[in-house]
Amino acid sequence: MNRTNLLRVAFALAASFLAACNGDTPGSSPVPSQDQVARESAAALFARDNRAQALSALQPLIERKDARASDLIDAACIQLRMADTKAAAKLLERAAPQSQSDPRYFYNRGRVAKYELDFVGAARDFRRVLELAPTDLPTRFKLIDSLETSDPAEYERLLREVTARGIENAGSWYLPAIYKLGLQCMRTEREAEGERLLNEHQDLRRRGVPSPTDDDFDMGNFGRIAFPRPAGSGLSGTGSMPTFKPPQKILPEFGGASGLRACDLDNDGDLDLVGWGAKGLFVGLRAKDGTWSARQLASGPVDIALAFELDGAKGDNVLDFVCTSGTQLTLLRSSREGETVSWKTSDKRLPLLACPAKDALALDYDHEGDLDLLFVGATGCTLLRNDGLASADPKGTLTDTTDEARLPRGRAFDWCVSEDFDTDQDVDVLLGSASGHFLASNLRGGVFADESRKLGDFVASTHAPVVADLDADGRPDLWTGDGKFLRAQLDGTWRDDGKV
């Protein structure tokens, strides 16, 4: 068994051990399996905008006299997307007795009021949501829109609260805030400020920073259906070893590859393969009948490749690529025509890396809504901010912000892992190699701080640790390849709990 499979088996055993220590007994959940399946189906169907089917999945649950408030609110969310405000209102009325501290209840009741042009009632409900969830920006915009004509002073005050957060904290919601505030300034004869805000908005759009979609404005965070918490699995009698079909040789073009990733490149629900190495970059697409077809996207040596969706607004859901060869970067843009997907090398000029890459990440470190890129290698890391790479503007590219982000140069790193290590709702990064590690805590504003000391007795190796919430306490733990478990603590440090 190779090292990767050994790690997977050991990780599974460790997770089982920790769950047992934490008192999580398999099968102890009181949720009936058919209810769990109904809720999971409704969430999946709603996410794909299959509204009628999602409502049908929930129907047995909401027909009960003692229906859960959460199920009733989920059904109301679906009815609102189907423009049936009366049905949504009835469902919310049934949920009301159990929902006086639930922001989802008041958010969707506010949506009903707004659709029925009751802006006073809508504003009242959205204010209640903000009492329960003060940092929720979509709700703040719901309130802002409800006050535009009735209370211009409050409308402007709320917009300034959002713009004061800056794009690093407000993310994509910063764009509509400065746009609306700019228009308000122009309407009230403050042309200089209005022009400055509108120019800033135009510049951010030119850089490819995304704005919230119409669905984001409508559903926000509380008008969607979340997947239910896992209910656990019960014992089902004596198990048996799985059986496997004879191995099948596929994709000979991938022979000699030094790297391999599995991901759904064309959004058809099946995992495809990406391989790279001395011969170039290849993709293996899996058809519905299970057959594979290979394509070569780039020739010549490729050290590493990242597959990610560069421009979600494009709407084709096909992943793009950035690959490295030495210190050179190449961007390959995707396109879809019907069922056919293809990739074409971009002619945009990209910056050089500090050294050949050993690992890479796509992450939104500055919280602007687009993906930035991080590469690590023998002489440190290179952080590249996305400044409109997805746009047609030839000036839209990647900008090296390693130094201003305060990430280390001159140190060897073999791997990088992204996680919200300090659970403060932003993107932190752990870099490591056999010679040491660096925990970069995101301070917002495009800057990181060195918090490596908080990892205590963690000893990095040439292989990245497993980072996951292994003890179900809401904080990310670390499990190393040699079996050592570091448990996250309330004070933001990690404690060495030995080998498991």
Coordinates of C-alpha atoms in Angstrom, one line a residue:
M1 CA 0.0 0.0 0.0
N2 CA 1.4 3.4 -0.9
R3 CA 1.9 6.3 1.5
T4 CA -1.2 8.1 0.3
N5 CA -3.5 5.1 1.0
L6 CA -1.8 4.5 4.3
L7 CA -2.5 8.1 5.4
R8 CA -6.1 7.7 4.3
V9 CA -6.6 4.5 6.3
A10 CA -4.8 5.9 9.4
F11 CA -6.8 9.1 9.2
A12 CA -10.1 7.2 9.1
L13 CA -9.0 5.2 12.2
A14 CA -7.9 8.3 14.0
A15 CA -11.2 10.1 13.3
S16 CA -13.1 7.1 14.5
F17 CA -11.1 7.0 17.7
L18 CA -11.6 10.7 18.4
A19 CA -15.3 10.4 17.8
A20 CA -15.5 7.6 20.3
C21 CA -13.5 9.7 22.8
N22 CA -15.9 12.6 22.3
G23 CA -18.9 10.5 23.0
D24 CA -20.3 10.3 19.5
T25 CA -21.9 6.9 19.3
P26 CA -22.8 5.7 15.8
G27 CA -26.5 5.5 15.3
S28 CA -27.4 7.6 18.3
S29 CA -29.1 10.3 16.3
P30 CA -32.8 10.5 16.8
V31 CA -33.4 11.8 13.2
P32 CA -35.2 9.2 11.1
S33 CA -33.3 8.3 8.0
Q34 CA -36.1 9.2 5.7
D35 CA -36.4 12.7 7.2
Q36 CA -32.6 13.2 6.8
V37 CA -32.8 12.1 3.1
A38 CA -35.7 14.4 2.5
R39 CA -33.9 17.4 3.9
E40 CA -30.7 16.6 2.0
S41 CA -32.6 16.1 -1.2
A42 CA -34.4 19.4 -0.8
A43 CA -31.2 21.2 -0.2
A44 CA -29.5 19.7 -3.2
L45 CA -32.4 20.3 -5.5
F46 CA -32.8 23.9 -4.3
A47 CA -29.1 24.5 -4.9
R48 CA -29.7 23.4 -8.5
D49 CA -32.8 25.7 -8.7
N50 CA -35.1 22.7 -9.1
R51 CA -37.7 24.5 -7.0
A52 CA -40.8 22.3 -7.5
Q53 CA -38.8 19.1 -6.9
A54 CA -37.3 20.6 -3.7
L55 CA -40.7 21.5 -2.4
S56 CA -42.0 18.0 -3.2
A57 CA -39.1 16.5 -1.2
L58 CA -40.1 18.6 1.8
Q59 CA -43.8 18.0 1.5
P60 CA -44.1 14.9 3.8
L61 CA -42.3 16.9 6.5
I62 CA -44.3 20.1 6.3
E63 CA -47.6 18.3 6.2
R64 CA -47.1 17.1 9.8
K65 CA -49.0 18.9 12.5
D66 CA -45.8 19.1 14.6
A67 CA -43.6 20.1 11.6
R68 CA -40.2 21.5 12.5
A69 CA -39.9 25.3 12.2
S70 CA -36.8 24.8 10.1
D71 CA -38.6 22.7 7.6
L72 CA -41.4 25.2 7.3
I73 CA -39.0 28.1 6.8
D74 CA -37.1 26.0 4.1
A75 CA -40.4 25.5 2.3
A76 CA -41.2 29.2 2.6
C77 CA -37.8 29.9 0.9
I78 CA -38.8 27.7 -2.0
Q79 CA -42.3 29.3 -2.3
L80 CA -40.7 32.8 -2.4
R81 CA -38.4 31.6 -5.2
M82 CA -41.6 30.5 -7.0
A83 CA -43.1 33.9 -6.4
D84 CA -45.9 32.5 -4.2
T85 CA -45.8 35.0 -1.3
K86 CA -49.2 33.9 0.1
A87 CA -48.0 30.3 0.5
A88 CA -44.7 31.5 2.0
A89 CA -46.6 33.7 4.5
K90 CA -48.8 30.8 5.7
L91 CA -45.7 28.6 6.2
L92 CA -43.9 31.3 8.1
E93 CA -47.0 31.9 10.3
R94 CA -46.9 28.2 11.2
A95 CA -43.2 28.5 12.1
A96 CA -43.6 31.7 14.1
P97 CA -44.1 30.2 17.7
Q98 CA -40.8 28.4 17.5
S99 CA -38.9 31.1 15.6
Q100 CA -38.7 34.3 17.5
S101 CA -34.9 34.0 17.8
D102 CA -34.3 32.7 14.4
P103 CA -33.0 35.2 11.9
R104 CA -34.1 33.1 8.9
Y105 CA -37.7 33.5 10.0
F106 CA -37.6 37.3 10.2
Y107 CA -35.5 37.5 7.0
N108 CA -38.0 35.6 4.9
R109 CA -41.0 37.4 6.5
G110 CA -39.3 40.6 5.5
R111 CA -38.9 39.3 2.0
V112 CA -42.7 38.6 1.9
A113 CA -43.4 42.1 3.1
K114 CA -41.1 43.7 0.6
Y115 CA -42.7 41.7 -2.3
E116 CA -46.1 42.9 -1.2
L117 CA -44.7 46.5 -1.1
D118 CA -45.0 46.8 2.7
F119 CA -41.7 48.6 3.1
V120 CA -42.4 49.6 6.7
G121 CA -43.0 46.0 7.7
A122 CA -40.0 44.8 5.7
A123 CA -37.7 47.3 7.4
R124 CA -39.0 46.2 10.8
D125 CA -38.2 42.5 10.1
F126 CA -34.8 43.3 8.6
R127 CA -33.9 45.3 11.7
R128 CA -34.8 42.3 13.8
V129 CA -32.5 40.1 11.7
L130 CA -29.6 42.5 12.3
E131 CA -30.3 42.3 16.0
L132 CA -29.9 38.6 15.8
A133 CA -27.1 38.5 13.2
P134 CA -25.4 42.0 13.3
T135 CA -22.7 41.2 10.7
D136 CA -25.0 39.9 7.9
L137 CA -24.4 42.1 4.9
P138 CA -27.2 40.8 2.6
T139 CA -29.7 41.7 5.3
R140 CA -28.2 45.2 5.7
F141 CA -28.8 45.7 2.0
K142 CA -32.4 44.5 2.3
L143 CA -32.9 47.2 5.0
I144 CA -31.0 49.8 2.9
D145 CA -33.3 49.2 -0.1
S146 CA -36.4 49.4 2.1
L147 CA -35.3 52.9 3.3
E148 CA -34.2 54.5 0.0
T149 CA -37.2 56.7 -0.4
S150 CA -38.7 56.8 3.1
D151 CA -35.6 57.7 5.1
P152 CA -32.7 59.0 2.9
A153 CA -30.6 59.9 6.0
E154 CA -30.7 56.4 7.4
Y155 CA -30.2 55.0 3.9
E156 CA -27.0 56.9 3.6
R157 CA -25.8 56.1 7.1
L158 CA -26.2 52.4 6.5
L159 CA -24.3 52.6 3.2
R160 CA -21.4 54.4 4.9
E161 CA -21.3 51.7 7.6
V162 CA -20.7 49.1 4.8
T163 CA -18.1 51.3 2.9
A164 CA -16.2 51.9 6.2
R165 CA -15.5 48.2 6.4
G166 CA -13.5 48.4 3.2
I167 CA -13.4 45.7 0.5
E168 CA -11.3 43.4 2.7
N169 CA -14.1 43.0 5.2
A170 CA -17.2 43.7 3.1
G171 CA -16.0 41.6 0.1
S172 CA -18.2 41.8 -3.0
W173 CA -20.9 43.8 -1.0
Y174 CA -18.5 46.7 -1.0
L175 CA -19.2 47.3 -4.7
P176 CA -22.9 48.0 -4.5
A177 CA -22.3 50.0 -1.4
I178 CA -20.0 52.5 -3.0
Y179 CA -22.1 52.6 -6.2
K180 CA -25.3 53.4 -4.3
L181 CA -23.5 55.9 -2.0
G182 CA -22.0 57.5 -5.1
L183 CA -25.4 57.9 -6.7
Q184 CA -26.8 59.3 -3.5
C185 CA -24.1 61.9 -3.3
M186 CA -24.7 62.9 -6.9
R187 CA -28.4 63.3 -6.2
T188 CA -27.7 65.5 -3.2
E189 CA -25.2 67.8 -5.1
R190 CA -22.0 66.3 -3.6
E191 CA -20.6 65.7 -7.0
A192 CA -16.9 65.4 -6.0
E193 CA -17.5 62.6 -3.5
G194 CA -20.0 61.0 -5.8
E195 CA -17.6 61.0 -8.7
R196 CA -14.8 59.6 -6.6
L197 CA -17.0 56.7 -5.4
L198 CA -18.3 55.9 -8.9
N199 CA -14.8 56.0 -10.3
E200 CA -13.7 53.5 -7.6
H201 CA -16.6 51.3 -8.5
Q202 CA -15.7 51.4 -12.1
D203 CA -12.1 50.6 -11.4
L204 CA -12.9 47.6 -9.2
R205 CA -15.3 46.3 -11.9
R206 CA -12.5 46.7 -14.5
R207 CA -10.2 44.7 -12.3
G208 CA -12.8 41.9 -12.4
V209 CA -13.9 42.1 -8.7
P210 CA -17.4 40.5 -8.7
S211 CA -20.5 42.1 -7.4
P212 CA -23.3 40.1 -5.6
T213 CA -25.6 38.5 -8.1
D214 CA -29.4 39.1 -8.2
D215 CA -29.8 35.8 -6.3
D216 CA -27.4 37.0 -3.6
F217 CA -29.5 40.2 -3.2
D218 CA -32.7 38.2 -3.0
M219 CA -31.8 35.1 -1.0
G220 CA -28.8 36.4 0.9
N221 CA -27.6 34.0 3.5
F222 CA -31.0 33.3 5.2
G223 CA -33.2 32.7 2.2
R224 CA -31.4 29.6 1.1
I225 CA -31.7 25.9 2.2
A226 CA -28.7 24.6 4.1
F227 CA -27.8 21.0 4.1
P228 CA -28.7 19.4 7.4
R229 CA -26.1 18.3 9.9
P230 CA -24.9 14.8 9.3
A231 CA -27.1 12.4 11.3
G232 CA -24.4 9.7 11.7
S233 CA -24.6 6.1 10.7
G234 CA -25.9 3.2 12.7
L235 CA -24.6 -0.4 12.9
S236 CA -26.1 -2.6 10.3
G237 CA -24.9 -6.0 11.3
T238 CA -21.8 -7.9 10.3
G239 CA -19.9 -6.2 7.6
S240 CA -18.2 -7.7 4.6
M241 CA -15.2 -6.9 2.6
P242 CA -15.9 -4.9 -0.6
T243 CA -15.4 -6.6 -3.9
F244 CA -13.7 -4.9 -6.9
K245 CA -13.9 -5.4 -10.6
P246 CA -10.7 -6.2 -12.4
P247 CA -8.5 -3.1 -12.9
Q248 CA -9.0 -1.3 -16.1
K249 CA -6.2 0.6 -17.9
I250 CA -7.2 4.1 -18.9
L251 CA -5.6 7.2 -20.2
P252 CA -2.1 5.9 -21.3
E253 CA -1.3 9.6 -22.2
F254 CA -0.9 10.1 -18.4
G255 CA 2.0 7.7 -18.2
G256 CA 5.0 9.2 -16.4
A257 CA 2.9 12.0 -14.8
S258 CA 4.4 13.5 -11.7
G259 CA 1.2 15.1 -10.5
L260 CA -2.5 14.1 -10.6
R261 CA -5.7 15.8 -9.4
A262 CA -9.3 14.5 -9.5
C263 CA -12.0 17.2 -10.1
D264 CA -15.2 17.8 -12.1
L265 CA -13.8 19.9 -14.9
D266 CA -16.9 20.2 -16.9
N267 CA -19.6 20.2 -14.2
D268 CA -21.3 17.1 -15.4
G269 CA -21.3 15.4 -12.0
D270 CA -18.5 13.0 -12.8
L271 CA -14.9 13.3 -11.6
D272 CA -12.4 14.0 -14.3
L273 CA -8.6 13.7 -14.1
V274 CA -5.8 16.3 -14.5
G275 CA -2.2 15.1 -15.0
W276 CA 1.0 16.9 -15.5
G277 CA 4.8 16.2 -15.7
A278 CA 7.7 16.2 -18.2
K279 CA 5.4 15.7 -21.2
G280 CA 3.0 18.5 -20.4
L281 CA -0.5 19.1 -19.1
F282 CA -3.3 16.5 -19.8
V283 CA -6.9 16.2 -18.9
G284 CA -8.9 13.0 -18.9
L285 CA -12.7 13.6 -19.3
R286 CA -15.1 10.9 -18.1
A287 CA -18.2 10.4 -20.2
K288 CA -21.6 9.3 -18.9
D289 CA -21.0 5.8 -20.2
G290 CA -17.8 5.5 -18.1
T291 CA -15.4 5.8 -20.9
W292 CA -12.4 8.2 -20.8
S293 CA -10.9 10.6 -23.4
A294 CA -7.6 12.4 -23.0
R295 CA -6.5 15.8 -24.3
Q296 CA -3.2 17.5 -24.1
L297 CA -3.5 21.1 -23.1
A298 CA 0.1 22.2 -22.9
S299 CA 3.4 20.6 -24.0
G300 CA 6.8 20.8 -22.3
P301 CA 7.6 20.3 -18.6
V302 CA 4.8 21.3 -16.1
D303 CA 5.8 21.4 -12.4
I304 CA 2.3 21.9 -11.0
A305 CA -1.2 22.7 -12.2
L306 CA -4.2 24.4 -10.5
A307 CA -7.8 23.9 -11.7
F308 CA -10.3 26.5 -10.5
E309 CA -13.2 28.6 -11.8
L310 CA -11.7 31.9 -12.7
D311 CA -14.9 33.6 -13.6
G312 CA -18.1 32.3 -12.1
A313 CA -20.1 35.0 -13.8
K314 CA -19.3 33.4 -17.1
G315 CA -21.9 30.7 -16.2
D316 CA -20.5 27.7 -18.0
N317 CA -19.1 26.1 -14.9
V318 CA -16.0 24.8 -16.6
L319 CA -12.7 25.0 -14.7
D320 CA -9.7 27.0 -15.9
F321 CA -6.0 26.2 -15.4
V322 CA -2.9 27.9 -14.2
C323 CA 0.2 25.7 -14.7
T324 CA 3.9 26.4 -13.9
S325 CA 7.1 25.5 -15.6
G326 CA 10.2 26.7 -13.7
T327 CA 9.3 30.2 -12.8
Q328 CA 6.9 30.7 -15.7
L329 CA 3.1 30.8 -15.4
T330 CA 0.6 29.9 -18.1
L331 CA -3.1 30.6 -18.0
L332 CA -5.6 28.4 -19.9
R333 CA -9.1 29.7 -20.2
S334 CA -12.1 27.4 -20.6
S335 CA -15.1 27.6 -22.8
R336 CA -18.2 25.5 -23.5
E337 CA -20.3 25.1 -26.6
G338 CA -23.2 22.8 -26.0
E339 CA -21.7 19.6 -24.5
T340 CA -18.2 20.3 -25.8
V341 CA -15.6 21.9 -23.5
S342 CA -12.3 23.3 -24.6
W343 CA -9.3 25.2 -23.3
K344 CA -7.1 27.9 -24.9
T345 CA -3.8 29.4 -23.7
S346 CA -4.3 33.0 -22.7
D347 CA -1.9 35.6 -24.2
K348 CA -1.9 37.6 -20.9
R349 CA 1.5 38.3 -19.5
L350 CA 1.8 36.9 -16.0
P351 CA 4.5 37.6 -13.4
L352 CA 7.4 35.2 -12.6
L353 CA 7.5 33.1 -9.5
A354 CA 10.3 33.5 -7.0
C355 CA 11.3 29.8 -7.6
P356 CA 9.9 26.7 -9.2
A357 CA 6.7 25.6 -7.4
K358 CA 6.3 22.5 -5.3
D359 CA 2.8 23.2 -4.2
A360 CA 0.1 25.8 -4.9
L361 CA -3.3 27.1 -3.7
A362 CA -6.2 29.1 -5.2
L363 CA -7.6 31.2 -2.4
D364 CA -9.4 34.6 -1.8
Y365 CA -6.9 36.0 0.7
D366 CA -8.0 39.6 0.3
H367 CA -11.8 38.8 0.4
E368 CA -12.5 40.7 -2.8
G369 CA -14.6 37.8 -4.2
D370 CA -12.1 36.5 -6.8
L371 CA -9.4 33.8 -6.4
D372 CA -5.8 34.7 -5.8
L373 CA -2.9 32.3 -6.2
L374 CA -0.2 31.1 -3.7
F375 CA 2.9 29.1 -4.8
V376 CA 5.7 27.7 -2.5
G377 CA 9.1 26.3 -3.3
A378 CA 12.7 26.1 -2.3
T379 CA 13.2 29.8 -1.8
G380 CA 9.9 30.8 -0.2
C381 CA 6.5 31.7 -1.5
T382 CA 4.9 33.9 -4.1
L383 CA 1.5 35.4 -3.4
L384 CA -0.3 36.7 -6.6
R385 CA -3.3 38.9 -6.1
N386 CA -6.0 38.6 -8.8
D387 CA -6.3 42.1 -10.4
G388 CA -8.8 41.3 -13.1
L389 CA -7.3 38.2 -14.6
A390 CA -10.7 37.0 -15.7
S391 CA -11.5 40.2 -17.5
A392 CA -11.0 41.0 -21.2
D393 CA -8.9 44.0 -20.2
P394 CA -5.2 43.2 -21.2
K395 CA -4.1 45.1 -18.1
G396 CA -6.0 42.6 -15.9
T397 CA -3.4 40.2 -14.5
L398 CA -1.8 38.9 -11.3
T399 CA 0.2 41.2 -9.0
D400 CA 2.9 39.9 -6.7
T401 CA 1.9 41.0 -3.2
T402 CA 4.2 38.6 -1.2
D403 CA 6.1 41.4 0.6
E404 CA 3.2 43.6 1.4
A405 CA 1.2 40.6 2.7
R406 CA 4.2 39.9 4.9
L407 CA 4.7 36.3 3.8
P408 CA 8.2 34.8 4.1
R409 CA 10.8 34.7 1.3
G410 CA 14.2 32.9 1.5
R411 CA 12.7 29.8 3.3
A412 CA 12.1 26.4 1.8
F413 CA 8.5 25.2 1.7
D414 CA 7.2 21.9 0.3
W415 CA 3.5 22.4 0.8
C416 CA 0.8 24.9 1.7
V417 CA -2.6 24.4 3.3
S418 CA -5.5 27.0 3.5
E419 CA -7.9 27.0 6.5
D420 CA -9.5 29.4 8.9
F421 CA -7.1 28.2 11.6
D422 CA -8.2 30.8 14.2
T423 CA -11.9 30.6 13.4
D424 CA -12.3 34.3 12.8
Q425 CA -14.0 33.9 9.3
D426 CA -11.0 34.6 7.1
V427 CA -8.4 32.7 5.1
D428 CA -5.2 31.7 6.9
V429 CA -2.4 29.7 5.5
L430 CA 0.0 27.1 6.9
L431 CA 3.3 26.6 5.0
G432 CA 5.7 23.8 5.8
S433 CA 8.7 21.5 5.0
A434 CA 11.1 19.3 6.9
S435 CA 13.0 22.5 7.8
G436 CA 10.1 24.2 9.6
H437 CA 6.7 25.8 9.2
F438 CA 5.0 29.2 9.1
L439 CA 1.4 29.8 10.2
A440 CA 0.2 33.0 8.5
S441 CA -2.9 34.5 10.2
N442 CA -5.0 36.8 8.1
L443 CA -5.3 40.2 9.6
R444 CA -7.5 41.4 6.7
G445 CA -6.4 44.4 4.6
G446 CA -4.2 42.0 2.6
V447 CA -1.8 41.4 5.5
F448 CA -0.8 38.3 7.4
A449 CA 0.9 37.9 10.8
D450 CA 3.3 35.1 11.9
E451 CA 1.5 33.0 14.5
S452 CA 3.7 29.9 14.2
R453 CA 4.3 29.8 17.9
K454 CA 0.7 28.9 18.5
L455 CA 1.3 25.4 17.0
G456 CA 3.5 24.6 19.9
D457 CA 5.1 21.2 19.4
F458 CA 4.1 20.7 15.8
V459 CA 6.9 19.4 13.8
A460 CA 6.5 19.8 10.0
S461 CA 7.7 17.3 7.5
T462 CA 7.8 17.1 3.7
H463 CA 4.2 16.0 3.7
A464 CA 1.3 18.3 4.6
P465 CA -0.8 17.4 7.7
V466 CA -4.5 16.6 7.6
V467 CA -6.3 19.7 8.8
A468 CA -9.9 19.0 9.9
D469 CA -12.2 19.3 12.9
L470 CA -11.4 15.8 14.2
D471 CA -13.1 16.2 17.6
A472 CA -16.2 18.1 16.5
D473 CA -15.6 21.2 18.6
G474 CA -15.7 23.7 15.7
R475 CA -12.0 24.3 15.5
P476 CA -9.5 22.8 13.0
D477 CA -7.1 20.2 14.4
L478 CA -3.9 18.8 12.8
W479 CA -3.0 15.2 12.3
T480 CA 0.4 14.4 10.9
G481 CA 1.6 11.5 8.8
D482 CA 3.4 9.9 11.7
G483 CA 0.1 9.8 13.7
K484 CA 0.6 12.8 16.0
F485 CA -2.6 14.6 16.9
L486 CA -2.6 18.3 17.7
R487 CA -5.9 19.4 19.2
A488 CA -7.1 23.0 18.8
Q489 CA -7.7 24.9 22.1
L490 CA -10.1 27.7 23.1
D491 CA -7.1 30.1 23.4
G492 CA -6.2 29.7 19.8
T493 CA -3.2 27.4 20.4
W494 CA -2.8 23.7 19.6
R495 CA -2.0 21.0 22.2
D496 CA 0.0 17.9 21.4
D497 CA -2.2 14.9 22.3
G498 CA 0.3 12.3 21.2
K499 CA -0.2 9.7 18.6
V500 CA -3.6 8.2 17.8

